[in-house]
Amino acid sequence: MFRTALRNVLAHKARLLMTVLAVMLGVAFVSGTLVFTDTLSNAFRNQQAKSYDDVAVAVTSYADADDPKQEPGLSQATLDKIGKLDGVASVTGRVEGFAGVADPGGKLIGVGWSNKGSNFAPGENGKDGAYTFTEGSGPVKDDQIALDKDTATTGEYQVGDRVRVATNGPVKEYTLAGVFTTDDGAVNAGGSLVLFDTSVAQSLYLKPGYFTSLTATAAPGADDDRILDAVKPLVPENSDATTGAALAAEQSRQIEQGLSGLNQMLLGFAGIALFVGVFLISNTFTMLVAQRTKELALMRAVGASRKQITRSVLAEAGVVGLVASVVGFVLGIGLAVALRSGMASFGMKVPDGPLIVGVTPLLAALGVGVLITMFAAWLPGRRAAKIPPVAAMSSVHAIATTKSLVVRNSIGAAITAIGAALIVWGAAAGSDGRWTIAGGAFLALIGVIVLIPLLSRPVIALVRPLLVGVFGVAGKLAGQNAVRNPRRTGATASALAIGLTLVTGLSVLGVTVGTALDKMTTDQIKADYMVVMASGGNLDKSALTALEKAPGATAVSPQSAAYFELGDEFVSASAITPGDVEKVLNVELVNGSLDSLGRGQVAVAEKTAAKQGWKVGETLPVTFSDDKKGRLTVGAVYKDTEFLSPVLVDTKVVAPHEVRPSIRQIFVTMDGGETAANEKALVGALGENPAINVMDKQDIRDQFGGMINMMLNIMYGLLAMALIIAVLGVVNTLAMSVFERQQEIGMLRAIGLDRRRVKRMVRLEAVVISLFGAVVGIGLGSFLGWAIGQTIKSELPGYALVIPWDRIGIFLLLAGLVGVLAAMWPARSAARLNMLNAIKTE
């Protein structure tokens, strides 16, 4: 029987090729994902291990540099004490903060959040072991810096050039003293690294004489744990001390944890592709069994048992799955290499290291590919085993009994109803109902798949008059053929329905959220520009002063983060400029007047006021961030907004209690609105600082909605694999239909149906099946998009469901195109059938 199975595999290479492709794509994603994440984990682990090779003990300070009641970091005196401990060979202190470098066009080099500045800390030999200089040397003067090689190359800087560097303050120019290579994580994340002289870095980021962290190296023969025990009593309480080996292990664990999300997402899409592939595999083996009906019946007649027939089909599936798994595994290795290279397009640099191809990806590829294929082939194999010897002239695809159809449809309806009920229940539960919706979506999808054969007849019947009216006989035959075998049509449509359910659901949710964010931006921001740090950090007060003096600025207000105890409640506040805030933001009053802010009073958001029972005119005891006490009066109540904290207060009220303000954004209204000249004036007022972004309203919209669109595009790309498999499924179904109808097609050709109309008939059948699957998928996807949206509705002001009709129209057009493309080979085969041979086909 195994030889028979192998012979059948070789006899149907063309048809089985589509099954191999479907399994191969899913296996490639599984194995590629595992190889990719293993390779990344190994590269980062090796990098971390290399970074801490010479580190015996590492100490990191978590002190608040703005808190006058505590030391801002690790003092030089602490480093000196640690350096004198037994077994300590040397101690190096580090200072870190944000530093951005401008390219020749004045734009920031790097991705902002990973642009870093640190200090050059040479030892007795004048070298810093953390960096290898390829040109020049480290900075030893106040006006010198060193740059990592990638940043210097991007900026076209040579040793001796003057370089503009931005920190949280005004831009300064430094002389480039050297260029170095490094394993620093900021550079590998697509950022930049600027080295300053130690005293300069301390003045920029902390205070003179203090460090953010330190590393101690051990003398030969010294024990790291003993050094750690001696170091712990010498460092402040707000510091963390650990051995270099433990720190490297912890960072490796964090790296693997960070990669797990990416790993799970990619494996999820691989699972979707394999799930869709099940329908294609099942259809393929159903078709092959149909072709071999006579052969299988004769085998039964000469003594083969039902189990042997089933095992023969499963053995055939196993061979196909094995071949697909091996090819998919090889393709997965290529995919892992491509993903690693592709990370550069997202600004990520992966450390050098070998490609890790372990046993786990290989076993996963073989297990998944073989098991999925055999599982999908089991039902056709079981049907084949039921063929009695006397049925040699009959098709395995006997018409299903009324009882079996009633049972199938009843089960499908029950599962669909339960799934729909869970989805509605989850939507009503709000943010707590997301997992309920996920469970309901799975059940609803399964239920719809079971019901699709029942749905195919009435749905396709609706478009049959159109097919007849436009395409005549070819259209009529196409409509009849599409519902001739509802189960096979349903299985094919299911593959498309699954992919389009996910694509449509993501589109509905993404467009709805994007529209809400855009509306929120448009409705709540009156300002022409919003100014922020590219790093996402706080702006320096000098930026606010510069913007207030900018030519053409008519209203300027910061949105600074402030915290204090108001009454018995610890609340966050937005420190703003009275008189200007209402010109740059839409602050909708409920009671009182915003003029009260200029008199030192506060405005409270409506929900907070209701929760605390505060009213306009009420005076509340306040404890500021420096623990000083005072009293503030509620002067106004305003409607909640995403751009402001629950309390508004004049910057002058909180300024005496802060070391430095935490300015997140500065909103600016200009005379003449948004113009190129006004934007240039603001950039010039800020000293053409590359680390500060001046954003107009469209930039603000893009900031909030751009990430959603990018994620949608990534999802579309990943789900395209499932749709490719669905296309293969349509090809298989049409090929199967043509095979079963050879005699009929021969008769039609004999009575006058020419080749052109035969091709049209097959193409129309493919388009009808594809559009049927698309309609089912779009309907279910829209329902899921609505339900998920209900769970985030309360968190997003102005939320309203938006059905992206333009994208849905594109999906339908693409589904029709899928049908046309999928029908090319079957239609050509049908048109080329020899009439006499086809009529004689049994």
Short mmCIF file of C-alpha atoms in Angstrom, two decimals, residues 98-103 107-116 150-151 154 186-187 189-193 347 349 534 690:
data_model
loop_
_atom_site.label_atom_id
_atom_site.label_comp_id
_atom_site.label_asym_id
_atom_site.label_seq_id
_atom_site.Cartn_x
_atom_site.Cartn_y
_atom_site.Cartn_z
CA PHE A 98 20.06 62.31 25.44
CA ALA A 99 22.31 63.73 22.73
CA GLY A 100 21.38 64.26 19.08
CA VAL A 101 23.64 65.05 16.14
CA ALA A 102 22.59 67.02 13.05
CA ASP A 103 23.31 65.77 9.54
CA LYS A 107 18.10 66.88 10.42
CA LEU A 108 18.55 64.58 13.38
CA ILE A 109 20.68 61.47 12.77
CA GLY A 110 19.08 58.39 14.34
CA VAL A 111 15.64 57.52 15.61
CA GLY A 112 15.44 60.01 18.50
CA TRP A 113 14.54 57.74 21.39
CA SER A 114 17.86 55.84 21.13
CA ASN A 115 20.16 58.81 20.57
CA LYS A 116 22.47 58.83 23.56
CA ASP A 150 27.77 54.99 11.70
CA THR A 151 26.77 58.46 12.87
CA THR A 154 25.85 59.41 7.94
CA ALA A 186 21.65 52.48 21.57
CA VAL A 187 23.73 52.35 18.40
CA ALA A 189 18.90 50.13 17.98
CA GLY A 190 19.48 52.63 15.16
CA GLY A 191 20.47 55.58 17.32
CA SER A 192 23.71 57.46 17.84
CA LEU A 193 26.29 57.79 20.61
CA GLY A 347 16.33 51.52 11.97
CA LYS A 349 20.92 47.08 13.73
CA ALA A 534 12.44 64.00 19.08
CA PRO A 690 17.76 68.98 15.26
#
